[in-house]
Short mmCIF file of C-alpha atoms in Angstrom, two decimals:
data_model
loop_
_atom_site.label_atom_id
_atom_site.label_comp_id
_atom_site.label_asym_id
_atom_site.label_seq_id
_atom_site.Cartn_x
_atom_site.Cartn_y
_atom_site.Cartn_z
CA UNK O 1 15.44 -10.98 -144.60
CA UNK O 2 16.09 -12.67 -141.18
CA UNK O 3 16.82 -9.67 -139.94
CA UNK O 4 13.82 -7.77 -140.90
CA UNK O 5 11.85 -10.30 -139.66
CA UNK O 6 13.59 -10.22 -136.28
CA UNK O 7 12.65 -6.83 -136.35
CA UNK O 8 9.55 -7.11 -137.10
CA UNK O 9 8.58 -9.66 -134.43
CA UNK O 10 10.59 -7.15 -131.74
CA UNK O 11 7.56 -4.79 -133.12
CA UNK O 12 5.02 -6.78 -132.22
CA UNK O 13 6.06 -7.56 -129.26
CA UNK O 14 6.58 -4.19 -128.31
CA UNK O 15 3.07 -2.95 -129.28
CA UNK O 16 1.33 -6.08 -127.35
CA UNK O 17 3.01 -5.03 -124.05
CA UNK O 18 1.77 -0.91 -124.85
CA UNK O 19 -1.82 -2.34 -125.27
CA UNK O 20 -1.38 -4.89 -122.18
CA UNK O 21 -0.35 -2.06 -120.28
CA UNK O 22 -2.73 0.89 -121.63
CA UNK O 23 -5.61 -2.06 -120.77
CA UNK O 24 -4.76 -2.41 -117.12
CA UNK O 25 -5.04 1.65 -116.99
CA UNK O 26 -8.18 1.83 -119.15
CA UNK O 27 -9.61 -0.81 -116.40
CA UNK O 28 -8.29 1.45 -113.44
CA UNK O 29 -9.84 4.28 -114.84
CA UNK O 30 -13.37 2.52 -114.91
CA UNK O 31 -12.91 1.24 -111.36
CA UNK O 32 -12.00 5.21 -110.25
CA UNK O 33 -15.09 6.34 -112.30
CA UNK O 34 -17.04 3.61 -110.59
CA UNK O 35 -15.87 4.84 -107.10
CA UNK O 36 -16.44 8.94 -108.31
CA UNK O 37 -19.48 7.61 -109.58
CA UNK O 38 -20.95 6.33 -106.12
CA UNK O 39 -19.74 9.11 -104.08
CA UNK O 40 -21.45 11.41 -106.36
CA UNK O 41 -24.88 9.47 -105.24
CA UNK O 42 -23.65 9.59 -102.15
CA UNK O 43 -23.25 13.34 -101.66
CA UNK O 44 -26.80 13.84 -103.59
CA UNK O 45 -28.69 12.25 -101.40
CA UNK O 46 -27.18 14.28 -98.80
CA UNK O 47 -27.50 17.14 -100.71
CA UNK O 48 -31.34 16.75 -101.39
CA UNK O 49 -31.49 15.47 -97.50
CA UNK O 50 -29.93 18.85 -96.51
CA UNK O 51 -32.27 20.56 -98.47
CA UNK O 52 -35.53 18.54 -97.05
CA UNK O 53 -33.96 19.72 -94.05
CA UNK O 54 -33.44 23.71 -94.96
CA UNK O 55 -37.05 24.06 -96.17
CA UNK O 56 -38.41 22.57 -93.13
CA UNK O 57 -35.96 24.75 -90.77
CA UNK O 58 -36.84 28.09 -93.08
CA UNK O 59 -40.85 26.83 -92.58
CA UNK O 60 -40.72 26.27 -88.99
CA UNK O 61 -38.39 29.65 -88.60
CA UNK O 62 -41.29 31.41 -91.00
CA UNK O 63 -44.06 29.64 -88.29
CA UNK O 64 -41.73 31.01 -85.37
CA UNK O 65 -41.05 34.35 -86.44
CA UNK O 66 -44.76 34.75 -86.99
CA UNK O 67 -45.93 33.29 -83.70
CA UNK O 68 -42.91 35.84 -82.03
CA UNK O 69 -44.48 38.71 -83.83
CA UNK O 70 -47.75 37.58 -82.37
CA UNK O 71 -46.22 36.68 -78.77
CA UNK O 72 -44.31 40.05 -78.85
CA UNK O 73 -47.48 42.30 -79.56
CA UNK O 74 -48.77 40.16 -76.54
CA UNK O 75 -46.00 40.59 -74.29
CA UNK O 76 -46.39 44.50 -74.99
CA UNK O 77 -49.54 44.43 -73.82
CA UNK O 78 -48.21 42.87 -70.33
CA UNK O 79 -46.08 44.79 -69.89
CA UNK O 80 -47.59 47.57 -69.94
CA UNK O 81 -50.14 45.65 -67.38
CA UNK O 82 -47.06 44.55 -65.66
CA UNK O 83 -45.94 48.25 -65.27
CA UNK O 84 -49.09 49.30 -63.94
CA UNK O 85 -48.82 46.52 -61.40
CA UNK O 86 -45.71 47.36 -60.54
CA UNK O 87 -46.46 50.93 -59.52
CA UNK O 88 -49.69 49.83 -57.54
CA UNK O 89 -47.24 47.05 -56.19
CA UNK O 90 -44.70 50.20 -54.99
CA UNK O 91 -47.54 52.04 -53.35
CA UNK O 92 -48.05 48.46 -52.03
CA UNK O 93 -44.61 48.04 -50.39
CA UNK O 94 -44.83 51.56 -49.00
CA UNK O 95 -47.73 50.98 -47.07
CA UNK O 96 -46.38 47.91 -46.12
CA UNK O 97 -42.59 49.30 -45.03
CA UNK O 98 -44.90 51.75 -42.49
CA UNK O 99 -46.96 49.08 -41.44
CA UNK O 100 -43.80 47.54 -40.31
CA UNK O 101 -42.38 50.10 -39.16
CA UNK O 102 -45.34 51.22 -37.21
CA UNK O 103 -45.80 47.60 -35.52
CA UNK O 104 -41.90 47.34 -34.78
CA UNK O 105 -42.23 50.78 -33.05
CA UNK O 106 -44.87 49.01 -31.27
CA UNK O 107 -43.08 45.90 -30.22
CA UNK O 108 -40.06 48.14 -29.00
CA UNK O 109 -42.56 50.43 -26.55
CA UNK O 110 -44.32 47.15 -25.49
CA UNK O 111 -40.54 45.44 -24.98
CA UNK O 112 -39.90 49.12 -23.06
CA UNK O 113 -43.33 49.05 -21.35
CA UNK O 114 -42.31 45.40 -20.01
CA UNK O 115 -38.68 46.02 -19.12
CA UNK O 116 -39.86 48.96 -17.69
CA UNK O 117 -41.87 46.96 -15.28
CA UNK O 118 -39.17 44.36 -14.69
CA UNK O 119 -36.83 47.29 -13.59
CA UNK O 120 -39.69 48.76 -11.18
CA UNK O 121 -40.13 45.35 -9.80
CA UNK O 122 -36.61 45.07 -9.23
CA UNK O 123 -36.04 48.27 -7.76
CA UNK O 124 -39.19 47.20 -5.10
CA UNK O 125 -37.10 44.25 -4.59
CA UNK O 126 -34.24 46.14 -3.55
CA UNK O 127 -36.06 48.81 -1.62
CA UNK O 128 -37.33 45.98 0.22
CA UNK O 129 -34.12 44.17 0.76
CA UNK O 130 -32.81 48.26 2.01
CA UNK O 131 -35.21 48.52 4.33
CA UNK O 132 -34.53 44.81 5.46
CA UNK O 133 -30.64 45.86 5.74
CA UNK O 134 -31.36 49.02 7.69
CA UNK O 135 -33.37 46.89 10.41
CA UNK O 136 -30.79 44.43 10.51
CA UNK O 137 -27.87 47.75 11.07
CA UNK O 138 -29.94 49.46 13.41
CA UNK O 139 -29.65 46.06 15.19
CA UNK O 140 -26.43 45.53 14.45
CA UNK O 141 -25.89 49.66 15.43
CA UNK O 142 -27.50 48.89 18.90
CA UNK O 143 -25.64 45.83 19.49
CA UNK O 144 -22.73 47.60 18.55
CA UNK O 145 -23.28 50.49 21.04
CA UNK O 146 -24.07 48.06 24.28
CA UNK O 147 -20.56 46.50 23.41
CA UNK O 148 -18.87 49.83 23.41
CA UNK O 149 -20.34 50.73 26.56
CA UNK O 150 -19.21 47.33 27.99
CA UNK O 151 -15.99 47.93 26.65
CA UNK O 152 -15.75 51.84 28.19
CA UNK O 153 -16.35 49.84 31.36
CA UNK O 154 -13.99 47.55 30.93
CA UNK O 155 -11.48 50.32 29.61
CA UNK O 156 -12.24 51.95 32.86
CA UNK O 157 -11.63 49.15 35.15
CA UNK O 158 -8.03 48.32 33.22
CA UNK O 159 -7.44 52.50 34.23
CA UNK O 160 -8.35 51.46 37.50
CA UNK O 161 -6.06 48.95 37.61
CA UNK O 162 -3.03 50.39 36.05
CA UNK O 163 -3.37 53.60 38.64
CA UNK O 164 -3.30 50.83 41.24
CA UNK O 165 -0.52 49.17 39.63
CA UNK O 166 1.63 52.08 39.29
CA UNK O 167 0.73 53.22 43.17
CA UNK O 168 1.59 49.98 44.02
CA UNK O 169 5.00 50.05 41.66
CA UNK O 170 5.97 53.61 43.02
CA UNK O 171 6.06 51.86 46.99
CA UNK O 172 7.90 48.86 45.53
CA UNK O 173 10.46 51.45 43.62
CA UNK O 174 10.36 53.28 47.19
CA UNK O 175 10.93 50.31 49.30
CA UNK O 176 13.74 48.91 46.46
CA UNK O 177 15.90 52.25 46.99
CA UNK O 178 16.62 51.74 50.91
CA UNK O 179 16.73 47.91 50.22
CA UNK O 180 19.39 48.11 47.45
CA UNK O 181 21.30 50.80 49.78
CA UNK O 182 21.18 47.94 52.79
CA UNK O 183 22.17 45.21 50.66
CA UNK O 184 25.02 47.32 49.17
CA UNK O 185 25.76 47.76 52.94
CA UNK O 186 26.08 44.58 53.20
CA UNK O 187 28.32 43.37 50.91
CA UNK O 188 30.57 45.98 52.09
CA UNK O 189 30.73 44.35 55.43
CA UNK O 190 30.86 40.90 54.11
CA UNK O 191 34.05 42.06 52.11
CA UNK O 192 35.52 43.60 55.35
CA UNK O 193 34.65 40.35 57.11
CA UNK O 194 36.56 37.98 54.50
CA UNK O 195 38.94 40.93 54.37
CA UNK O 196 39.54 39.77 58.32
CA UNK O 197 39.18 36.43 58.21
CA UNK O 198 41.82 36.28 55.18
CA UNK O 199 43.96 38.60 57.55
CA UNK O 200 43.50 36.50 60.50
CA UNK O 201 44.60 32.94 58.61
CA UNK O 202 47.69 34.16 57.50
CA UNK O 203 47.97 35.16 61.02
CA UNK O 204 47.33 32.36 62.30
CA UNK O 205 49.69 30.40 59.69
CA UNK O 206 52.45 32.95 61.15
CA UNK O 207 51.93 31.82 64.24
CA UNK O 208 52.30 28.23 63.79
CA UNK O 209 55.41 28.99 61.75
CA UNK O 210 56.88 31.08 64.79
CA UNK O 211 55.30 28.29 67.19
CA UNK O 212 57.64 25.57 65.53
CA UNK O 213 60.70 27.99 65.75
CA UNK O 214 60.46 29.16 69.21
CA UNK O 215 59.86 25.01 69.93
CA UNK O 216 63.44 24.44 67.95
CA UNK O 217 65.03 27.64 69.22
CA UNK O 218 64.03 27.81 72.87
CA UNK O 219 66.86 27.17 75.95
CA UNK O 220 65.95 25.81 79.47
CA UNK O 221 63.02 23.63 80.76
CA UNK O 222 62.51 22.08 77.44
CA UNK O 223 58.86 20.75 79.17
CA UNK O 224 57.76 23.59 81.59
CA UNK O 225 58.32 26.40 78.86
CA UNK O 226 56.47 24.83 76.27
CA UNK O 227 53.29 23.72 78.29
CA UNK O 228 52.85 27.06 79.39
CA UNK O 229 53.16 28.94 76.35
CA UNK O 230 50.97 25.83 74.88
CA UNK O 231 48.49 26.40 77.12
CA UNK O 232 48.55 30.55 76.23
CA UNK O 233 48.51 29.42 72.67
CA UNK O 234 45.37 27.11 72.79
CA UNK O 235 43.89 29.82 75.34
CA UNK O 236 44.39 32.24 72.22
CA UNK O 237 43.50 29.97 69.65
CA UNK O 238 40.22 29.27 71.15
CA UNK O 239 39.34 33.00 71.51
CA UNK O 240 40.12 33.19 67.63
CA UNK O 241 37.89 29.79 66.73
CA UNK O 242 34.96 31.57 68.67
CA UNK O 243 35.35 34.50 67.18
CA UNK O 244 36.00 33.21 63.58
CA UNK O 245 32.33 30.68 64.66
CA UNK O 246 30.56 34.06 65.16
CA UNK O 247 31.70 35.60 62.35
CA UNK O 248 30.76 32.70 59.94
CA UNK O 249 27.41 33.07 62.11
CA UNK O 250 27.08 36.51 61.14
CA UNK O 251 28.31 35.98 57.70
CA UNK O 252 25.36 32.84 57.20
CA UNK O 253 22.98 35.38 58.20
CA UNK O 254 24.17 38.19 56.21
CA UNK O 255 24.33 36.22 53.61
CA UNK O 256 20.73 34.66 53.81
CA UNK O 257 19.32 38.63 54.25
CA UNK O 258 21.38 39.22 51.24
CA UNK O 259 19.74 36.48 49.22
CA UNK O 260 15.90 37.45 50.66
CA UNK O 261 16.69 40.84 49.14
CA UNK O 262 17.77 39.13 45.64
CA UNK O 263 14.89 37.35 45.34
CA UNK O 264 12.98 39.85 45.98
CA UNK O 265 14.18 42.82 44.03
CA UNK O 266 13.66 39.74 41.58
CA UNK O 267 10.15 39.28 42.03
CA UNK O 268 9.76 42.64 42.03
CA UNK O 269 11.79 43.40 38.72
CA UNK O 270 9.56 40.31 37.21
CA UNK O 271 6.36 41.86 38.78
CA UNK O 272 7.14 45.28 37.14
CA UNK O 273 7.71 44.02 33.60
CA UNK O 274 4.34 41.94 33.63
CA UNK O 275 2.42 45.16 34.83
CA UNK O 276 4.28 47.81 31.93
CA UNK O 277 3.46 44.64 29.46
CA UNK O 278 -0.32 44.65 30.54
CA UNK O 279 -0.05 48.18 30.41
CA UNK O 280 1.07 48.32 26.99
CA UNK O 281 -1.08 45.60 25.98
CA UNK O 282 -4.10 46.89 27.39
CA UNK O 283 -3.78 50.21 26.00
CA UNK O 284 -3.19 48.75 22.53
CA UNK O 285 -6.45 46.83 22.77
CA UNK O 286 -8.12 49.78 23.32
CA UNK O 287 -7.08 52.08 21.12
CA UNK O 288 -7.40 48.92 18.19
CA UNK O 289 -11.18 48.39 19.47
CA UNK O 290 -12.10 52.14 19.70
CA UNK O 291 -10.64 52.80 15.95
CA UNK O 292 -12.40 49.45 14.40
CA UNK O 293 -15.80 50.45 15.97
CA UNK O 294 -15.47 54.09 14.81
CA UNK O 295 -14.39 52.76 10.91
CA UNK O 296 -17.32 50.44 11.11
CA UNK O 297 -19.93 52.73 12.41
CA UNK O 298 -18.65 55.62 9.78
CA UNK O 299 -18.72 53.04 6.56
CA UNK O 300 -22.31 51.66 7.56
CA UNK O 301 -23.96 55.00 7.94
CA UNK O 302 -22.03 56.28 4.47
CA UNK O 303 -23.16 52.84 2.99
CA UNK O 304 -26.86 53.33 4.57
CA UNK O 305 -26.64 57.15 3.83
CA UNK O 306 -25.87 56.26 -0.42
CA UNK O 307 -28.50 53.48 -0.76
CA UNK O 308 -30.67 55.34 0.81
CA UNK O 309 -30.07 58.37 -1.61
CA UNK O 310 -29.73 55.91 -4.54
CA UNK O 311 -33.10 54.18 -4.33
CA UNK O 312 -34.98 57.02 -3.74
CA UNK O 313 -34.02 58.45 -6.81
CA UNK O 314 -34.46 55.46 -8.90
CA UNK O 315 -37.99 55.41 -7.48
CA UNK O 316 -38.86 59.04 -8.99
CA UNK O 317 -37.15 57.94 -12.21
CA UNK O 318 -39.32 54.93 -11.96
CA UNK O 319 -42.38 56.63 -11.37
CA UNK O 320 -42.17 59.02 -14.19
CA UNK O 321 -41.22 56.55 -17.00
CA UNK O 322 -44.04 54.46 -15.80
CA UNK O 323 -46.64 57.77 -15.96
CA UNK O 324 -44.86 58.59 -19.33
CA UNK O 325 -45.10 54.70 -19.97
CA UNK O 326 -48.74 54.94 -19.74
CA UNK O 327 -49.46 58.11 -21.80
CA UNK O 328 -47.75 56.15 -24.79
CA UNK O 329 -49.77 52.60 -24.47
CA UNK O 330 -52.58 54.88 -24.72
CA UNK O 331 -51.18 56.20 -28.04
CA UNK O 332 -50.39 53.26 -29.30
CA UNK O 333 -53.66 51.53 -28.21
CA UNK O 334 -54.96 54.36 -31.16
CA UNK O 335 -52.40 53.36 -33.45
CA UNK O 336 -53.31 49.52 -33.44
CA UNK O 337 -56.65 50.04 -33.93
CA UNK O 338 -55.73 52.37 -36.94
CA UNK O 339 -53.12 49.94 -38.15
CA UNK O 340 -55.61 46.91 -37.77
CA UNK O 341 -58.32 48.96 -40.53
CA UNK O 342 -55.48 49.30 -42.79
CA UNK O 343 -52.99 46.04 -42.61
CA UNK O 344 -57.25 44.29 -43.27
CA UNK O 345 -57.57 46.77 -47.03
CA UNK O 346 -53.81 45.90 -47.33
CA UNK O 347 -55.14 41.84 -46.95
CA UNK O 348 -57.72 42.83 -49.40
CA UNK O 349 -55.43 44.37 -52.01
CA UNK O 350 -52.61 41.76 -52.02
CA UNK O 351 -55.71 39.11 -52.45
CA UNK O 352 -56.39 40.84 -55.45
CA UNK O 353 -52.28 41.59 -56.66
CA UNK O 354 -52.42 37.51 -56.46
CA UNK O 355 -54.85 36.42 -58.37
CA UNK O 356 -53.35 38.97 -60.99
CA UNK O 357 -49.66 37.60 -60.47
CA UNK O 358 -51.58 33.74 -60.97
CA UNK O 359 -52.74 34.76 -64.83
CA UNK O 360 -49.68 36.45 -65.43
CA UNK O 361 -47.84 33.30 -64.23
CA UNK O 362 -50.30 30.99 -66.82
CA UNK O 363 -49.52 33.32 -69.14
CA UNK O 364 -45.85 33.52 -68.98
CA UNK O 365 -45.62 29.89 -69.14
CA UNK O 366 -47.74 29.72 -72.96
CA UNK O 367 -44.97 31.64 -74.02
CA UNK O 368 -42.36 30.15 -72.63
CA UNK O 369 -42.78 27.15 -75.51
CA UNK O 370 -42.38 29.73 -78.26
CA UNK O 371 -39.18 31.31 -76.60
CA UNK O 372 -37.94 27.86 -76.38
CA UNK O 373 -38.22 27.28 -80.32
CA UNK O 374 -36.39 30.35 -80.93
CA UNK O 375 -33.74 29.87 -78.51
CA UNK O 376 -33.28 26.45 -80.49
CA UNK O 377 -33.04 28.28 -83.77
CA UNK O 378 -31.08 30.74 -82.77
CA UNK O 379 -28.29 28.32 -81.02
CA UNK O 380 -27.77 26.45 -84.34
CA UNK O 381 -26.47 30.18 -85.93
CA UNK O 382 -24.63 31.04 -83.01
CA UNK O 383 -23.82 29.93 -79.19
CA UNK O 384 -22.45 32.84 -77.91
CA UNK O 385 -25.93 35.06 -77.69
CA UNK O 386 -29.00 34.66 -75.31
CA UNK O 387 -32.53 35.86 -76.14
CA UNK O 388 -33.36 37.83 -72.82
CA UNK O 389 -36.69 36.49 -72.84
CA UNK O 390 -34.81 32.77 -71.71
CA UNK O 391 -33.26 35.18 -68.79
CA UNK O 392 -36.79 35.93 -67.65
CA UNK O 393 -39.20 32.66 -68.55
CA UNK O 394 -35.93 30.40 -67.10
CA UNK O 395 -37.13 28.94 -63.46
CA UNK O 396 -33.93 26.98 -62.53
CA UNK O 397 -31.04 28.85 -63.97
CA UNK O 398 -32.00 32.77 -63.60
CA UNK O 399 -28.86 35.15 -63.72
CA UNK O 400 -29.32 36.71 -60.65
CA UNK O 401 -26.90 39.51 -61.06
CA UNK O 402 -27.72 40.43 -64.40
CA UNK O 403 -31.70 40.91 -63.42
CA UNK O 404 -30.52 42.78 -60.43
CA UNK O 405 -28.27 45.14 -62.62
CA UNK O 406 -31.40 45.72 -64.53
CA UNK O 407 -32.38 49.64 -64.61
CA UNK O 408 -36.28 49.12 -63.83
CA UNK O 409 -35.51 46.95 -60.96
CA UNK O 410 -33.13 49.73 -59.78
CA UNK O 411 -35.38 52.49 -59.82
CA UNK O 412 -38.04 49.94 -58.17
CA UNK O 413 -35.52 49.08 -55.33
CA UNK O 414 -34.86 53.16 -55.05
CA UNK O 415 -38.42 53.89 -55.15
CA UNK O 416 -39.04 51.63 -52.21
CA UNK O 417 -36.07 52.44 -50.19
CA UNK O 418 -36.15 56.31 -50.61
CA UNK O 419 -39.81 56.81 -50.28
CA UNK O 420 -41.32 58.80 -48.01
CA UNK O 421 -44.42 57.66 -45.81
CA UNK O 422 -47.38 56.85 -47.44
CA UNK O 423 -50.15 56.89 -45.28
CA UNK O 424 -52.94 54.68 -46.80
CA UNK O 425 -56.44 55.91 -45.87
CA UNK O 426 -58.96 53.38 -44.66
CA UNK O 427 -62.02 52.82 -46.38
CA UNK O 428 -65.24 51.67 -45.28
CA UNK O 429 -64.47 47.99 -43.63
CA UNK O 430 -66.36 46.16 -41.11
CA UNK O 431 -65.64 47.01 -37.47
CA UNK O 432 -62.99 44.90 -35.63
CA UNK O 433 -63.44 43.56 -31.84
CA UNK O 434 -60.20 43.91 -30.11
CA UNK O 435 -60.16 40.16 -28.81
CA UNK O 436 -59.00 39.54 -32.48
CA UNK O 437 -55.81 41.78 -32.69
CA UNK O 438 -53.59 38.87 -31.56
CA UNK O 439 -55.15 36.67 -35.31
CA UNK O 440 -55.25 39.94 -36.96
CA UNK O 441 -51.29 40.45 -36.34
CA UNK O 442 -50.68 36.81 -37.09
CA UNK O 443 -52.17 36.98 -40.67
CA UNK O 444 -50.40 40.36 -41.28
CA UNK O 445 -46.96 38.42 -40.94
CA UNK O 446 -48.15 35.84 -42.70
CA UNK O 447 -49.06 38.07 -45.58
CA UNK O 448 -46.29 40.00 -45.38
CA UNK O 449 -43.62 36.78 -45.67
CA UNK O 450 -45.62 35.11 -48.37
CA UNK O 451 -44.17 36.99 -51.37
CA UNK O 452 -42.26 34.84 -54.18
CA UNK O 453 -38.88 36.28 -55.36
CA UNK O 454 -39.41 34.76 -58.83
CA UNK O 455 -42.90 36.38 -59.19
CA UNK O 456 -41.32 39.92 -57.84
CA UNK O 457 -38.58 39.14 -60.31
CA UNK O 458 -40.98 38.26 -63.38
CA UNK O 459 -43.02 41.37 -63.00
CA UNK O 460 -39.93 43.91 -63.08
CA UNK O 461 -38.63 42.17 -65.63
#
């Protein structure tokens, strides 16, 4: 029994814990419901918010599709105005391009016309200054020739002299020839002379040596011997001393004619080397001066001679383009008046191309709300694509390149570049005065820089 009911109350406990337990998990599973229960709200409302939000974006799609329809139908209609415009537009540019052309042709004769002018006023200048340069060479030329015939003078005065000089050098080389002879005399006699007098002192030394041994040697009357042949001796030795006196006379002399001759075949040695120096000297100046004035008279007549030639035939040249210079402002005095009728219709036509281009502008810009609302609708479904009417209505970001690349803008920019001439006839239009070409030119620029790329761009697109 005890152990039954120990068994019994290990039951029990048992199945309290299970219902504990499956309690706790019935109450979890209420919270989770409660949670899946809230979230399901949740996700309704967002569900019935998303559809709010579908019907509104299918309405206002349904609205925008219809006012496209509408828009495009409109748009069709432009643009078949637009292409209309466009072709009067081409005819425009035309007549424009040979307005231009025509007025540049005229600012590059008038440009000619006036450097034309310039050049013909330059070449006076220079004719002038020619003419001014051949008075101051035929000055120069006569100056030159009263020179030369001073110098002639003077080179006939230096002939003068040098025939004088060498007359006067052939009687010096005359007189030299005997007076080198005599002085070569001379010396030969001098050299006898100290040939003797050499001769005679060793003589004389002899005889003082034999003196002083006949004094030692002699026998006799020691006194009366040597007086005597003293007295023989000094009557000897005074003969000699006047005769050597004389000689050294003779030899003074000599030699004082000998040194008169020196100095004078000096001077004239000195004499003849200044006169072949002059000679040389002179003849060299001439021959220099007589070249330099026949260089300088040859260049200045070549110089005159080509200037001369030069300037007379840029004078004919001048002459003709001015006559063929005038012919052509006559022409083109025609031409402006022609080109001043038609540039005034051309004023009159692009007044009326702009007040088209203005209510094509207006109306561009009513549709560029609806092209807006589609490009919004269309973004949401996908990113990538762009509606080309955002390309065209677009004022700040344009694509450029892609407009460019367009095929009707091609042909356009073909049309107007390939083109021949088209001549616009005038019409009836009020007469012109002349004083008024100057305003008439100015308003023609004006017009003709006023064009908008964007408008241009709008109506080929």
């Amino acid at each position: 029994m005890l152990e039954d009911d120990r068994d019994h109350g290990n039951h029990w406990k048992l199945s309290y814990g299970k219902q504990i337990a499956l309690e706790e998990t019935v109450r979890n599973l209420h919270e989770q419901v409660a949670c899946l229960l809230c979230e399901c709200n949740a996700k309704d409302k967002l569900m019935a918010e998303h559809a709010k939000t579908a019907q509104e974006a299918n309405s206002a799609r349904e609205r925008a599709e219809a006012l496209v329809a509408i828009q495009k139908q409109e748009l069709e209609n432009e643009l078949q105005q637009k292409e209309a415009a466009i072709e009067r537009l081409v005819h425009l540019n035309a007549a424009l391009k040979n307005c231009r052309w025509e007025l540049s042709s005229t600012k590059m004769k008038q440009d000619q016309k006036l450097m034309i002018e310039m050049a013909h006023v330059r070449l006076e200048s220079k004719y002038i200054e020619a003419k001014k340069k051949l008075a101051n060479l035929t000055v120069e030329n006569a100056r030159l020739t009263k020179a030369l015939h001073k110098k002639d003078e003077t080179i006939k005065d230096v002939h003068d002299q040098i025939s004088n000089t060498t007359t006067k050098f052939n009687a010096l080389m005359s007189r030299l020839d005997p007076a080198e002879r005599g002085n070569n005399l001379f010396k030969h006699k001098v050299r006898g002379r100290y040939a003797d007098m050499a001769n005679r002192q060793q003589l004389e030394t002899e005889r003082q040596k034999l003196r002083l041994l006949v004094r030692k040697r002699a026998p006799g009357h020691p006194k009366a011997n040597p007086k005597s042949r003293f007295k023989s001796v000094d009557t000897r030795i005074s003969f000699m001393i006047k005769q050597l006196s004389e000689v050294e006379q003779e030899n003074k002399i000599l030699k004082e004619s000998v040194c008169k001759r020196d100095d004078e075949i000096h001077s004239l040695k000195a004499e003849l080397a200044e006169m072949r120096c002059d000679e040389q000297n002179n003849g060299n100046n001439i021959m220099n001066l007589m070249t330099d004035h026949f260089e300088n008279l040859n260049l200045t007549n070549f110089g005159l001679e080509h200037q001369l030639s030069a300037s007379k035939v840029q004078l004919k040249e001048a002459i003709q383009e001015i006559s063929f210079l005038e012919m052509e402002l006559e022409d083109k005095s025609h031409r402006c008046k022609r080109l001043e009728a038609t540039c005034l219709e051309l004023q009159l036509q692009l007044t009326s191309k702009d007040m088209v281009t203005e209510n094509l502008d207006q109306e561009e810009k009513l549709l560029e709300n609806g092209m807006k609302i589609t490009a919004e609708l269309t973004d949401k479904k996908s990113t990538n694509n762009s509606s080309l009417h955002d390309l065209i209505t677009a004022d700040d970001g344009v694509d450029w390149e892609v407009l460019l690349n367009r095929p009707m803008i091609k042909e356009l920019i073909n049309v107007t570049e390939t083109e021949q001439r088209y001549m616009v006839v005038p019409r009836a239009l009020p007469i012109v005065p002349i004083k008024k070409r100057c305003k008439h030119i100015e308003l023609l620029r004006r017009l003709l820089f006023r064009g908008n790329k964007k408008k241009l761009l709008g109506f080929a697109a």
